[in-house]
Amino acid sequence: MTSNLCAQAAEQAGLNQAALRHLADVAREVAELGGAELMRHYGRLSSIENKGRIGDLVTNADLAAEARVLEALRERTPEIAVLAEESGARGEQDGLRWCVDPLDGTTNFAHGYPFFATSIGLTWQQQPVLGAIAVPFLNETFWGAPGLGSFLNTSPMQVSSCNHLADALLVTGFAYDRHTRLDNNYAEFCWFTHRTRGVRRGGAAAVDLAFVAAGRLDGYWERGLAPWDLAAGVALVEIAGGQVSDYRGERFDIGSGRVLACAPGLHQAMVDELNQVEPLSGACFGAPGITAVGS
Ligand code: IPD
Ligand code: CA
Ligand code: CA
């Protein structure tokens, strides 16, 4: 993804500066409404259920925040389609679409670990355009739009100027299918841990991306993600001056679930390193029966 793909998508969608400003304000307001709903439930959850895969949880907070967000989006932009994690798709998914993760970091939230967010991203024909990520425990909202810029609350933000992998602090995550695949990101985690100042595993993809956009972290890669994890954060990294692509340095594809998002000075080095990693044998993590499937 080159540095103006959000701007190109906005142009193709026919969004002028006034429309972008309006939609960025909607994203920010609605993300903050979702975040406020999350805080009402933080530390006092009444229900935690498993959605099927090991560790893939849904709580009453995910559902309450999603209901609040969808109600607010319906009031403000009834003409825009929605893809929301807990309730699915509404409307034409290839035009303008809000991608909603009401609670990114559900496992953290369920354990009282205060690293979670509400993420609201706008896509046009599957391309991220703009977004907002509210991290309510920190009272921080990361938001922006092409032409308008990217902000942490009211202050402009930008990606870091890091250009040496050895000086970088990276972040990544592990998808819920990690128990059943060899391509589970464990090998990449070891590889980068060995070549950088460190690799964090925050447990909330949207917050990881927001922190890259704000220059707190220098780079992020992950696989197995959904559009609601990616849309807002990818837009923010790009608008904040970062580079976003697939692992090979080619155009980012939101449907692939795979992303590399980092300071521009690290992009080529991260692509080069990612392409040298071989999956660990299942025996390395006590699952000798696992074989690689797909990507
Ligand atoms: C998860 C988090 C986590 C990432 C997973 C996501 P959820 O989202 O973003 O960091 O590693 O792949 O599914 O389930 O907490 O919304
Ligand atoms: Ca998520
Ligand atoms: Ca979620």
PDB file of C-alpha atoms and ligand atoms in Angstrom:
ATOM      1  CA  MET A   1       0.000   0.000   0.000  1.00  0.00           C
ATOM      2  CA  THR A   2       1.611   3.269  -1.048  1.00  0.00           C
ATOM      3  CA  SER A   3       1.185   6.384   1.030  1.00  0.00           C
ATOM      4  CA  ASN A   4      -1.950   7.636  -0.693  1.00  0.00           C
ATOM      5  CA  LEU A   5      -4.216   4.624  -1.036  1.00  0.00           C
ATOM      6  CA  CYS A   6      -6.675   5.962   1.537  1.00  0.00           C
ATOM      7  CA  ALA A   7      -6.790   9.228  -0.418  1.00  0.00           C
ATOM      8  CA  GLN A   8      -7.315   7.327  -3.678  1.00  0.00           C
ATOM      9  CA  ALA A   9     -10.121   5.271  -2.171  1.00  0.00           C
ATOM     10  CA  ALA A  10     -11.737   8.449  -0.814  1.00  0.00           C
ATOM     11  CA  GLU A  11     -11.529  10.065  -4.243  1.00  0.00           C
ATOM     12  CA  GLN A  12     -12.996   7.027  -5.981  1.00  0.00           C
ATOM     13  CA  ALA A  13     -15.807   7.013  -3.442  1.00  0.00           C
ATOM     14  CA  GLY A  14     -16.526  10.655  -4.327  1.00  0.00           C
ATOM     15  CA  LEU A  15     -15.791  11.913  -0.795  1.00  0.00           C
ATOM     16  CA  ASN A  16     -14.696  15.554  -0.696  1.00  0.00           C
ATOM     17  CA  GLN A  17     -12.932  17.176   2.275  1.00  0.00           C
ATOM     18  CA  ALA A  18     -16.202  18.166   3.964  1.00  0.00           C
ATOM     19  CA  ALA A  19     -17.539  14.619   3.680  1.00  0.00           C
ATOM     20  CA  LEU A  20     -14.276  13.152   4.992  1.00  0.00           C
ATOM     21  CA  ARG A  21     -14.304  15.563   7.930  1.00  0.00           C
ATOM     22  CA  HIS A  22     -17.896  14.605   8.712  1.00  0.00           C
ATOM     23  CA  LEU A  23     -17.225  10.851   8.479  1.00  0.00           C
ATOM     24  CA  ALA A  24     -14.056  11.116  10.590  1.00  0.00           C
ATOM     25  CA  ASP A  25     -16.090  12.943  13.248  1.00  0.00           C
ATOM     26  CA  VAL A  26     -18.743  10.218  13.093  1.00  0.00           C
ATOM     27  CA  ALA A  27     -16.089   7.489  13.440  1.00  0.00           C
ATOM     28  CA  ARG A  28     -14.521   9.250  16.433  1.00  0.00           C
ATOM     29  CA  GLU A  29     -17.817   9.956  18.221  1.00  0.00           C
ATOM     30  CA  VAL A  30     -19.111   6.442  17.679  1.00  0.00           C
ATOM     31  CA  ALA A  31     -15.828   4.782  18.722  1.00  0.00           C
ATOM     32  CA  GLU A  32     -15.954   6.834  21.933  1.00  0.00           C
ATOM     33  CA  LEU A  33     -19.576   5.792  22.556  1.00  0.00           C
ATOM     34  CA  GLY A  34     -18.499   2.159  22.174  1.00  0.00           C
ATOM     35  CA  GLY A  35     -15.546   2.737  24.493  1.00  0.00           C
ATOM     36  CA  ALA A  36     -17.774   4.351  27.128  1.00  0.00           C
ATOM     37  CA  GLU A  37     -20.110   1.357  26.965  1.00  0.00           C
ATOM     38  CA  LEU A  38     -17.124  -0.969  27.473  1.00  0.00           C
ATOM     39  CA  MET A  39     -16.059   0.946  30.594  1.00  0.00           C
ATOM     40  CA  ARG A  40     -19.548   0.450  32.077  1.00  0.00           C
ATOM     41  CA  HIS A  41     -18.880  -3.305  32.012  1.00  0.00           C
ATOM     42  CA  TYR A  42     -15.159  -3.349  32.783  1.00  0.00           C
ATOM     43  CA  GLY A  43     -14.462  -5.390  35.916  1.00  0.00           C
ATOM     44  CA  ARG A  44     -18.111  -6.447  36.259  1.00  0.00           C
ATOM     45  CA  LEU A  45     -18.880  -8.797  33.369  1.00  0.00           C
ATOM     46  CA  SER A  46     -22.012 -10.897  33.667  1.00  0.00           C
ATOM     47  CA  SER A  47     -21.339 -13.322  30.802  1.00  0.00           C
ATOM     48  CA  ILE A  48     -18.266 -14.796  29.077  1.00  0.00           C
ATOM     49  CA  GLU A  49     -18.889 -17.413  26.379  1.00  0.00           C
ATOM     50  CA  ASN A  50     -16.752 -19.272  23.893  1.00  0.00           C
ATOM     51  CA  LYS A  51     -17.583 -18.657  20.216  1.00  0.00           C
ATOM     52  CA  GLY A  52     -16.222 -22.038  19.068  1.00  0.00           C
ATOM     53  CA  ARG A  53     -12.456 -21.854  18.592  1.00  0.00           C
ATOM     54  CA  ILE A  54     -10.341 -22.206  21.746  1.00  0.00           C
ATOM     55  CA  GLY A  55     -10.004 -18.795  23.413  1.00  0.00           C
ATOM     56  CA  ASP A  56     -12.379 -16.945  21.026  1.00  0.00           C
ATOM     57  CA  LEU A  57     -14.657 -15.288  23.556  1.00  0.00           C
ATOM     58  CA  VAL A  58     -17.718 -13.075  23.481  1.00  0.00           C
ATOM     59  CA  THR A  59     -18.955 -11.217  26.559  1.00  0.00           C
ATOM     60  CA  ASN A  60     -21.999  -9.121  27.354  1.00  0.00           C
ATOM     61  CA  ALA A  61     -19.690  -6.102  26.927  1.00  0.00           C
ATOM     62  CA  ASP A  62     -18.938  -7.005  23.257  1.00  0.00           C
ATOM     63  CA  LEU A  63     -22.696  -7.254  22.604  1.00  0.00           C
ATOM     64  CA  ALA A  64     -23.665  -4.092  24.494  1.00  0.00           C
ATOM     65  CA  ALA A  65     -20.943  -2.013  22.818  1.00  0.00           C
ATOM     66  CA  GLU A  66     -21.883  -3.344  19.390  1.00  0.00           C
ATOM     67  CA  ALA A  67     -25.572  -2.517  19.939  1.00  0.00           C
ATOM     68  CA  ARG A  68     -24.639   1.039  21.014  1.00  0.00           C
ATOM     69  CA  VAL A  69     -22.303   1.530  18.048  1.00  0.00           C
ATOM     70  CA  LEU A  70     -24.769   0.197  15.481  1.00  0.00           C
ATOM     71  CA  GLU A  71     -27.570   2.358  16.865  1.00  0.00           C
ATOM     72  CA  ALA A  72     -25.336   5.450  16.639  1.00  0.00           C
ATOM     73  CA  LEU A  73     -24.198   4.622  13.091  1.00  0.00           C
ATOM     74  CA  ARG A  74     -27.815   4.046  11.993  1.00  0.00           C
ATOM     75  CA  GLU A  75     -28.773   7.483  13.347  1.00  0.00           C
ATOM     76  CA  ARG A  76     -25.821   9.327  11.790  1.00  0.00           C
ATOM     77  CA  THR A  77     -25.173   7.515   8.477  1.00  0.00           C
ATOM     78  CA  PRO A  78     -28.128   5.216   7.669  1.00  0.00           C
ATOM     79  CA  GLU A  79     -26.996   5.049   4.025  1.00  0.00           C
ATOM     80  CA  ILE A  80     -23.640   3.388   4.830  1.00  0.00           C
ATOM     81  CA  ALA A  81     -23.374  -0.421   5.017  1.00  0.00           C
ATOM     82  CA  VAL A  82     -21.932  -2.154   8.071  1.00  0.00           C
ATOM     83  CA  LEU A  83     -19.817  -5.203   8.829  1.00  0.00           C
ATOM     84  CA  ALA A  84     -19.813  -5.802  12.582  1.00  0.00           C
ATOM     85  CA  GLU A  85     -17.989  -8.622  14.350  1.00  0.00           C
ATOM     86  CA  GLU A  86     -20.864  -9.917  16.459  1.00  0.00           C
ATOM     87  CA  SER A  87     -23.873  -9.346  14.181  1.00  0.00           C
ATOM     88  CA  GLY A  88     -22.385  -9.599  10.684  1.00  0.00           C
ATOM     89  CA  ALA A  89     -23.082  -7.720   7.468  1.00  0.00           C
ATOM     90  CA  ARG A  90     -25.823  -5.196   6.671  1.00  0.00           C
ATOM     91  CA  GLY A  91     -26.082  -3.603   3.214  1.00  0.00           C
ATOM     92  CA  GLU A  92     -23.864  -3.622   0.116  1.00  0.00           C
ATOM     93  CA  GLN A  93     -20.388  -4.577   1.310  1.00  0.00           C
ATOM     94  CA  ASP A  94     -18.451  -3.279  -1.692  1.00  0.00           C
ATOM     95  CA  GLY A  95     -19.447   0.374  -1.453  1.00  0.00           C
ATOM     96  CA  LEU A  96     -18.897   2.562   1.604  1.00  0.00           C
ATOM     97  CA  ARG A  97     -18.934   0.317   4.655  1.00  0.00           C
ATOM     98  CA  TRP A  98     -18.265   0.721   8.353  1.00  0.00           C
ATOM     99  CA  CYS A  99     -16.147  -2.113   9.798  1.00  0.00           C
ATOM    100  CA  VAL A 100     -16.958  -2.382  13.493  1.00  0.00           C
ATOM    101  CA  ASP A 101     -15.030  -4.176  16.214  1.00  0.00           C
ATOM    102  CA  PRO A 102     -17.002  -3.237  19.323  1.00  0.00           C
ATOM    103  CA  LEU A 103     -14.404  -4.751  21.651  1.00  0.00           C
ATOM    104  CA  ASP A 104     -10.992  -5.510  20.256  1.00  0.00           C
ATOM    105  CA  GLY A 105      -9.052  -7.334  22.958  1.00  0.00           C
ATOM    106  CA  THR A 106     -11.896  -9.402  24.415  1.00  0.00           C
ATOM    107  CA  THR A 107      -9.520 -11.820  26.150  1.00  0.00           C
ATOM    108  CA  ASN A 108      -7.710  -8.897  27.822  1.00  0.00           C
ATOM    109  CA  PHE A 109     -11.038  -7.369  28.841  1.00  0.00           C
ATOM    110  CA  ALA A 110     -12.347 -10.637  30.303  1.00  0.00           C
ATOM    111  CA  HIS A 111      -9.215 -10.879  32.469  1.00  0.00           C
ATOM    112  CA  GLY A 112      -9.282  -7.249  33.606  1.00  0.00           C
ATOM    113  CA  TYR A 113      -6.168  -6.438  31.552  1.00  0.00           C
ATOM    114  CA  PRO A 114      -6.815  -2.864  30.449  1.00  0.00           C
ATOM    115  CA  PHE A 115      -5.667  -3.038  26.828  1.00  0.00           C
ATOM    116  CA  PHE A 116      -8.757  -2.987  24.617  1.00  0.00           C
ATOM    117  CA  ALA A 117     -10.592  -0.719  22.203  1.00  0.00           C
ATOM    118  CA  THR A 118     -13.588   0.006  20.053  1.00  0.00           C
ATOM    119  CA  SER A 119     -12.535   0.241  16.413  1.00  0.00           C
ATOM    120  CA  ILE A 120     -14.578   1.904  13.652  1.00  0.00           C
ATOM    121  CA  GLY A 121     -13.104   1.904  10.137  1.00  0.00           C
ATOM    122  CA  LEU A 122     -14.577   3.028   6.831  1.00  0.00           C
ATOM    123  CA  THR A 123     -13.812   1.098   3.643  1.00  0.00           C
ATOM    124  CA  TRP A 124     -14.616   1.717  -0.012  1.00  0.00           C
ATOM    125  CA  GLN A 125     -14.518  -1.360  -2.240  1.00  0.00           C
ATOM    126  CA  GLN A 126     -12.571  -3.144   0.505  1.00  0.00           C
ATOM    127  CA  GLN A 127      -9.942  -0.347   0.729  1.00  0.00           C
ATOM    128  CA  PRO A 128      -9.508   1.405   4.088  1.00  0.00           C
ATOM    129  CA  VAL A 129     -10.413   5.107   3.892  1.00  0.00           C
ATOM    130  CA  LEU A 130     -10.454   6.464   7.453  1.00  0.00           C
ATOM    131  CA  GLY A 131     -11.100   5.396  11.009  1.00  0.00           C
ATOM    132  CA  ALA A 132     -11.113   5.874  14.753  1.00  0.00           C
ATOM    133  CA  ILE A 133      -9.922   3.655  17.591  1.00  0.00           C
ATOM    134  CA  ALA A 134     -11.009   4.535  21.133  1.00  0.00           C
ATOM    135  CA  VAL A 135      -8.922   3.095  23.973  1.00  0.00           C
ATOM    136  CA  PRO A 136     -11.183   4.064  26.862  1.00  0.00           C
ATOM    137  CA  PHE A 137      -9.015   2.925  29.772  1.00  0.00           C
ATOM    138  CA  LEU A 138      -6.322   5.356  28.559  1.00  0.00           C
ATOM    139  CA  ASN A 139      -8.817   8.072  27.597  1.00  0.00           C
ATOM    140  CA  GLU A 140      -7.190   8.052  24.179  1.00  0.00           C
ATOM    141  CA  THR A 141      -8.798   8.154  20.760  1.00  0.00           C
ATOM    142  CA  PHE A 142      -6.715   7.691  17.620  1.00  0.00           C
ATOM    143  CA  TRP A 143      -8.476   8.985  14.531  1.00  0.00           C
ATOM    144  CA  GLY A 144      -7.956  10.557  11.150  1.00  0.00           C
ATOM    145  CA  ALA A 145      -8.836  10.844   7.494  1.00  0.00           C
ATOM    146  CA  PRO A 146      -6.928  11.520   4.273  1.00  0.00           C
ATOM    147  CA  GLY A 147      -6.363  15.233   3.773  1.00  0.00           C
ATOM    148  CA  LEU A 148      -7.325  15.943   7.383  1.00  0.00           C
ATOM    149  CA  GLY A 149      -4.435  14.167   9.101  1.00  0.00           C
ATOM    150  CA  SER A 150      -4.182  11.741  12.002  1.00  0.00           C
ATOM    151  CA  PHE A 151      -4.644  12.594  15.664  1.00  0.00           C
ATOM    152  CA  LEU A 152      -4.265  11.226  19.176  1.00  0.00           C
ATOM    153  CA  ASN A 153      -7.145  13.001  20.888  1.00  0.00           C
ATOM    154  CA  THR A 154      -6.503  16.586  19.660  1.00  0.00           C
ATOM    155  CA  SER A 155      -2.771  16.302  18.918  1.00  0.00           C
ATOM    156  CA  PRO A 156      -1.388  15.398  15.486  1.00  0.00           C
ATOM    157  CA  MET A 157       0.326  12.003  15.421  1.00  0.00           C
ATOM    158  CA  GLN A 158       2.796  10.350  13.081  1.00  0.00           C
ATOM    159  CA  VAL A 159       4.652   7.080  12.759  1.00  0.00           C
ATOM    160  CA  SER A 160       8.188   6.755  14.113  1.00  0.00           C
ATOM    161  CA  SER A 161      11.341   7.645  12.210  1.00  0.00           C
ATOM    162  CA  CYS A 162      12.992   4.338  13.151  1.00  0.00           C
ATOM    163  CA  ASN A 163      15.045   2.939  10.271  1.00  0.00           C
ATOM    164  CA  HIS A 164      17.094   0.172  11.845  1.00  0.00           C
ATOM    165  CA  LEU A 165      15.478  -3.086  12.796  1.00  0.00           C
ATOM    166  CA  ALA A 166      17.928  -3.474  15.678  1.00  0.00           C
ATOM    167  CA  ASP A 167      16.502  -0.249  17.207  1.00  0.00           C
ATOM    168  CA  ALA A 168      12.842  -1.180  16.677  1.00  0.00           C
ATOM    169  CA  LEU A 169      10.120  -2.147  19.118  1.00  0.00           C
ATOM    170  CA  LEU A 170       7.588  -4.283  17.242  1.00  0.00           C
ATOM    171  CA  VAL A 171       4.239  -5.821  18.052  1.00  0.00           C
ATOM    172  CA  THR A 172       2.283  -8.799  16.749  1.00  0.00           C
ATOM    173  CA  GLY A 173      -0.442 -11.256  17.720  1.00  0.00           C
ATOM    174  CA  PHE A 174      -1.598 -14.836  17.319  1.00  0.00           C
ATOM    175  CA  ALA A 175      -4.919 -15.698  15.704  1.00  0.00           C
ATOM    176  CA  TYR A 176      -7.450 -18.047  17.300  1.00  0.00           C
ATOM    177  CA  ASP A 177      -6.617 -20.747  14.717  1.00  0.00           C
ATOM    178  CA  ARG A 178      -3.033 -20.974  16.072  1.00  0.00           C
ATOM    179  CA  HIS A 179      -3.801 -24.323  17.709  1.00  0.00           C
ATOM    180  CA  THR A 180      -4.603 -25.968  14.401  1.00  0.00           C
ATOM    181  CA  ARG A 181      -2.017 -24.480  12.008  1.00  0.00           C
ATOM    182  CA  LEU A 182       1.714 -24.567  11.580  1.00  0.00           C
ATOM    183  CA  ASP A 183       1.569 -21.107  10.001  1.00  0.00           C
ATOM    184  CA  ASN A 184       0.667 -19.652  13.387  1.00  0.00           C
ATOM    185  CA  ASN A 185       3.201 -16.783  13.611  1.00  0.00           C
ATOM    186  CA  TYR A 186       5.289 -18.430  16.355  1.00  0.00           C
ATOM    187  CA  ALA A 187       8.350 -18.639  14.084  1.00  0.00           C
ATOM    188  CA  GLU A 188       8.057 -14.978  13.003  1.00  0.00           C
ATOM    189  CA  PHE A 189       7.759 -13.941  16.658  1.00  0.00           C
ATOM    190  CA  CYS A 190      11.048 -15.721  17.518  1.00  0.00           C
ATOM    191  CA  TRP A 191      12.741 -14.359  14.378  1.00  0.00           C
ATOM    192  CA  PHE A 192      11.967 -10.703  15.107  1.00  0.00           C
ATOM    193  CA  THR A 193      12.544 -11.068  18.847  1.00  0.00           C
ATOM    194  CA  HIS A 194      16.098 -12.073  17.962  1.00  0.00           C
ATOM    195  CA  ARG A 195      16.697  -9.040  15.685  1.00  0.00           C
ATOM    196  CA  THR A 196      15.002  -6.095  17.443  1.00  0.00           C
ATOM    197  CA  ARG A 197      14.753  -4.384  20.839  1.00  0.00           C
ATOM    198  CA  GLY A 198      11.683  -6.524  21.422  1.00  0.00           C
ATOM    199  CA  VAL A 199       8.338  -7.763  20.189  1.00  0.00           C
ATOM    200  CA  ARG A 200       5.196  -7.071  22.219  1.00  0.00           C
ATOM    201  CA  ARG A 201       1.977  -9.093  22.075  1.00  0.00           C
ATOM    202  CA  GLY A 202      -0.675  -6.603  23.092  1.00  0.00           C
ATOM    203  CA  GLY A 203      -3.737  -8.766  22.487  1.00  0.00           C
ATOM    204  CA  ALA A 204      -5.707  -6.092  20.623  1.00  0.00           C
ATOM    205  CA  ALA A 205      -4.843  -5.673  16.941  1.00  0.00           C
ATOM    206  CA  ALA A 206      -6.558  -2.286  16.635  1.00  0.00           C
ATOM    207  CA  VAL A 207      -4.568  -0.873  19.564  1.00  0.00           C
ATOM    208  CA  ASP A 208      -1.356  -2.341  18.148  1.00  0.00           C
ATOM    209  CA  LEU A 209      -2.010  -0.518  14.861  1.00  0.00           C
ATOM    210  CA  ALA A 210      -3.016   2.702  16.651  1.00  0.00           C
ATOM    211  CA  PHE A 211       0.257   2.626  18.614  1.00  0.00           C
ATOM    212  CA  VAL A 212       2.230   2.189  15.376  1.00  0.00           C
ATOM    213  CA  ALA A 213       0.344   5.174  13.917  1.00  0.00           C
ATOM    214  CA  ALA A 214       1.272   7.213  17.003  1.00  0.00           C
ATOM    215  CA  GLY A 215       4.971   6.223  16.802  1.00  0.00           C
ATOM    216  CA  ARG A 216       4.925   4.350  20.148  1.00  0.00           C
ATOM    217  CA  LEU A 217       5.700   1.123  18.335  1.00  0.00           C
ATOM    218  CA  ASP A 218       7.742   0.942  15.145  1.00  0.00           C
ATOM    219  CA  GLY A 219       6.077  -1.913  13.302  1.00  0.00           C
ATOM    220  CA  TYR A 220       3.383  -4.576  13.366  1.00  0.00           C
ATOM    221  CA  TRP A 221       2.674  -7.738  11.425  1.00  0.00           C
ATOM    222  CA  GLU A 222      -0.007 -10.361  11.923  1.00  0.00           C
ATOM    223  CA  ARG A 223      -2.085 -12.957  10.067  1.00  0.00           C
ATOM    224  CA  GLY A 224      -5.560 -14.399  10.563  1.00  0.00           C
ATOM    225  CA  LEU A 225      -7.249 -11.030  11.081  1.00  0.00           C
ATOM    226  CA  ALA A 226     -10.738  -9.875  10.045  1.00  0.00           C
ATOM    227  CA  PRO A 227     -11.723  -6.607   8.306  1.00  0.00           C
ATOM    228  CA  TRP A 228     -13.048  -5.216  11.622  1.00  0.00           C
ATOM    229  CA  ASP A 229      -9.603  -5.733  13.218  1.00  0.00           C
ATOM    230  CA  LEU A 230      -7.831  -3.997  10.346  1.00  0.00           C
ATOM    231  CA  ALA A 231      -9.871  -1.264   8.641  1.00  0.00           C
ATOM    232  CA  ALA A 232      -9.428   1.637  11.061  1.00  0.00           C
ATOM    233  CA  GLY A 233      -5.870   0.837  12.144  1.00  0.00           C
ATOM    234  CA  VAL A 234      -4.535   0.323   8.628  1.00  0.00           C
ATOM    235  CA  ALA A 235      -6.038   3.661   7.547  1.00  0.00           C
ATOM    236  CA  LEU A 236      -4.495   5.411  10.581  1.00  0.00           C
ATOM    237  CA  VAL A 237      -1.014   3.984   9.993  1.00  0.00           C
ATOM    238  CA  GLU A 238      -1.133   5.040   6.365  1.00  0.00           C
ATOM    239  CA  ILE A 239      -2.466   8.536   7.121  1.00  0.00           C
ATOM    240  CA  ALA A 240       0.177   8.937   9.853  1.00  0.00           C
ATOM    241  CA  GLY A 241       2.921   8.352   7.266  1.00  0.00           C
ATOM    242  CA  GLY A 242       3.471   4.623   7.658  1.00  0.00           C
ATOM    243  CA  GLN A 243       3.698   1.908   5.071  1.00  0.00           C
ATOM    244  CA  VAL A 244       1.121  -0.879   4.870  1.00  0.00           C
ATOM    245  CA  SER A 245       1.391  -3.972   2.662  1.00  0.00           C
ATOM    246  CA  ASP A 246       1.198  -7.735   2.640  1.00  0.00           C
ATOM    247  CA  TYR A 247       4.219  -9.720   3.887  1.00  0.00           C
ATOM    248  CA  ARG A 248       5.842  -9.518   0.434  1.00  0.00           C
ATOM    249  CA  GLY A 249       5.607  -5.746   0.252  1.00  0.00           C
ATOM    250  CA  GLU A 250       2.721  -5.952  -2.234  1.00  0.00           C
ATOM    251  CA  ARG A 251      -0.620  -4.201  -1.994  1.00  0.00           C
ATOM    252  CA  PHE A 252      -2.503  -4.777   1.264  1.00  0.00           C
ATOM    253  CA  ASP A 253      -5.616  -6.954   0.855  1.00  0.00           C
ATOM    254  CA  ILE A 254      -8.096  -6.672   3.727  1.00  0.00           C
ATOM    255  CA  GLY A 255      -9.610 -10.049   2.786  1.00  0.00           C
ATOM    256  CA  SER A 256      -6.285 -11.875   3.223  1.00  0.00           C
ATOM    257  CA  GLY A 257      -6.215 -11.213   6.966  1.00  0.00           C
ATOM    258  CA  ARG A 258      -2.480 -10.552   6.697  1.00  0.00           C
ATOM    259  CA  VAL A 259      -0.782  -7.219   7.247  1.00  0.00           C
ATOM    260  CA  LEU A 260       2.573  -5.553   7.638  1.00  0.00           C
ATOM    261  CA  ALA A 261       2.291  -1.958   8.906  1.00  0.00           C
ATOM    262  CA  CYS A 262       5.346  -0.006   9.991  1.00  0.00           C
ATOM    263  CA  ALA A 263       7.497   3.089   9.880  1.00  0.00           C
ATOM    264  CA  PRO A 264       8.587   3.610   6.262  1.00  0.00           C
ATOM    265  CA  GLY A 265      12.259   3.257   7.209  1.00  0.00           C
ATOM    266  CA  LEU A 266      11.664  -0.337   8.368  1.00  0.00           C
ATOM    267  CA  HIS A 267       9.404  -1.603   5.616  1.00  0.00           C
ATOM    268  CA  GLN A 268      11.934  -3.196   3.274  1.00  0.00           C
ATOM    269  CA  ALA A 269      13.851  -4.778   6.151  1.00  0.00           C
ATOM    270  CA  MET A 270      10.660  -6.268   7.602  1.00  0.00           C
ATOM    271  CA  VAL A 271       9.640  -7.664   4.200  1.00  0.00           C
ATOM    272  CA  ASP A 272      13.111  -9.158   3.742  1.00  0.00           C
ATOM    273  CA  GLU A 273      13.047 -10.766   7.175  1.00  0.00           C
ATOM    274  CA  LEU A 274       9.458 -12.074   6.929  1.00  0.00           C
ATOM    275  CA  ASN A 275      10.319 -13.818   3.698  1.00  0.00           C
ATOM    276  CA  GLN A 276      13.117 -15.805   5.297  1.00  0.00           C
ATOM    277  CA  VAL A 277      11.034 -17.329   8.095  1.00  0.00           C
ATOM    278  CA  GLU A 278      10.088 -21.003   7.938  1.00  0.00           C
ATOM    279  CA  PRO A 279       7.269 -22.256  10.201  1.00  0.00           C
ATOM    280  CA  LEU A 280       8.439 -24.064  13.350  1.00  0.00           C
ATOM    281  CA  SER A 281       7.797 -27.769  13.495  1.00  0.00           C
ATOM    282  CA  GLY A 282       4.705 -28.597  15.579  1.00  0.00           C
ATOM    283  CA  ALA A 283       7.024 -30.589  17.868  1.00  0.00           C
ATOM    284  CA  CYS A 284       8.650 -27.261  18.970  1.00  0.00           C
ATOM    285  CA  PHE A 285       5.429 -26.265  20.727  1.00  0.00           C
ATOM    286  CA  GLY A 286       4.185 -29.668  21.761  1.00  0.00           C
ATOM    287  CA  ALA A 287       1.794 -30.270  18.860  1.00  0.00           C
ATOM    288  CA  PRO A 288       3.605 -32.700  16.544  1.00  0.00           C
ATOM    289  CA  GLY A 289       0.385 -33.564  14.675  1.00  0.00           C
ATOM    290  CA  ILE A 290      -0.174 -30.063  13.238  1.00  0.00           C
ATOM    291  CA  THR A 291       0.515 -29.689   9.517  1.00  0.00           C
ATOM    292  CA  ALA A 292       0.522 -26.471   7.492  1.00  0.00           C
ATOM    293  CA  VAL A 293      -2.737 -25.560   5.726  1.00  0.00           C
ATOM    294  CA  GLY A 294      -3.319 -22.633   3.363  1.00  0.00           C
ATOM    295  CA  SER A 295      -2.359 -19.115   4.408  1.00  0.00           C
TER     296      SER A 295
HETATM  297  C1  IPD B   1      -8.333 -10.320  18.474  1.00  0.00           C
HETATM  298  C2  IPD B   1      -7.236  -9.370  18.934  1.00  0.00           C
HETATM  299  C3  IPD B   1      -5.889 -10.072  18.967  1.00  0.00           C
HETATM  300  C4  IPD B   1      -5.552 -10.730  17.637  1.00  0.00           C
HETATM  301  C5  IPD B   1      -6.671 -11.659  17.224  1.00  0.00           C
HETATM  302  C6  IPD B   1      -7.987 -10.886  17.137  1.00  0.00           C
HETATM  303  P1  IPD B   1     -10.815  -9.808  19.452  1.00  0.00           P
HETATM  304  O1  IPD B   1      -9.569  -9.629  18.380  1.00  0.00           O
HETATM  305  O2  IPD B   1      -7.164  -8.269  18.063  1.00  0.00           O
HETATM  306  O3  IPD B   1      -4.848  -9.169  19.252  1.00  0.00           O
HETATM  307  O4  IPD B   1      -4.342 -11.428  17.776  1.00  0.00           O
HETATM  308  O5  IPD B   1      -6.361 -12.234  15.965  1.00  0.00           O
HETATM  309  O6  IPD B   1      -9.010 -11.735  16.686  1.00  0.00           O
HETATM  310  O7  IPD B   1     -11.278 -11.221  19.324  1.00  0.00           O
HETATM  311  O8  IPD B   1     -10.277  -9.495  20.784  1.00  0.00           O
HETATM  312  O9  IPD B   1     -11.789  -8.818  18.931  1.00  0.00           O
HETATM  313 CA    CA B   2     -10.696  -7.894  17.077  1.00  0.00          CA
HETATM  314 CA    CA B   3     -13.901  -8.116  18.993  1.00  0.00          CA
END
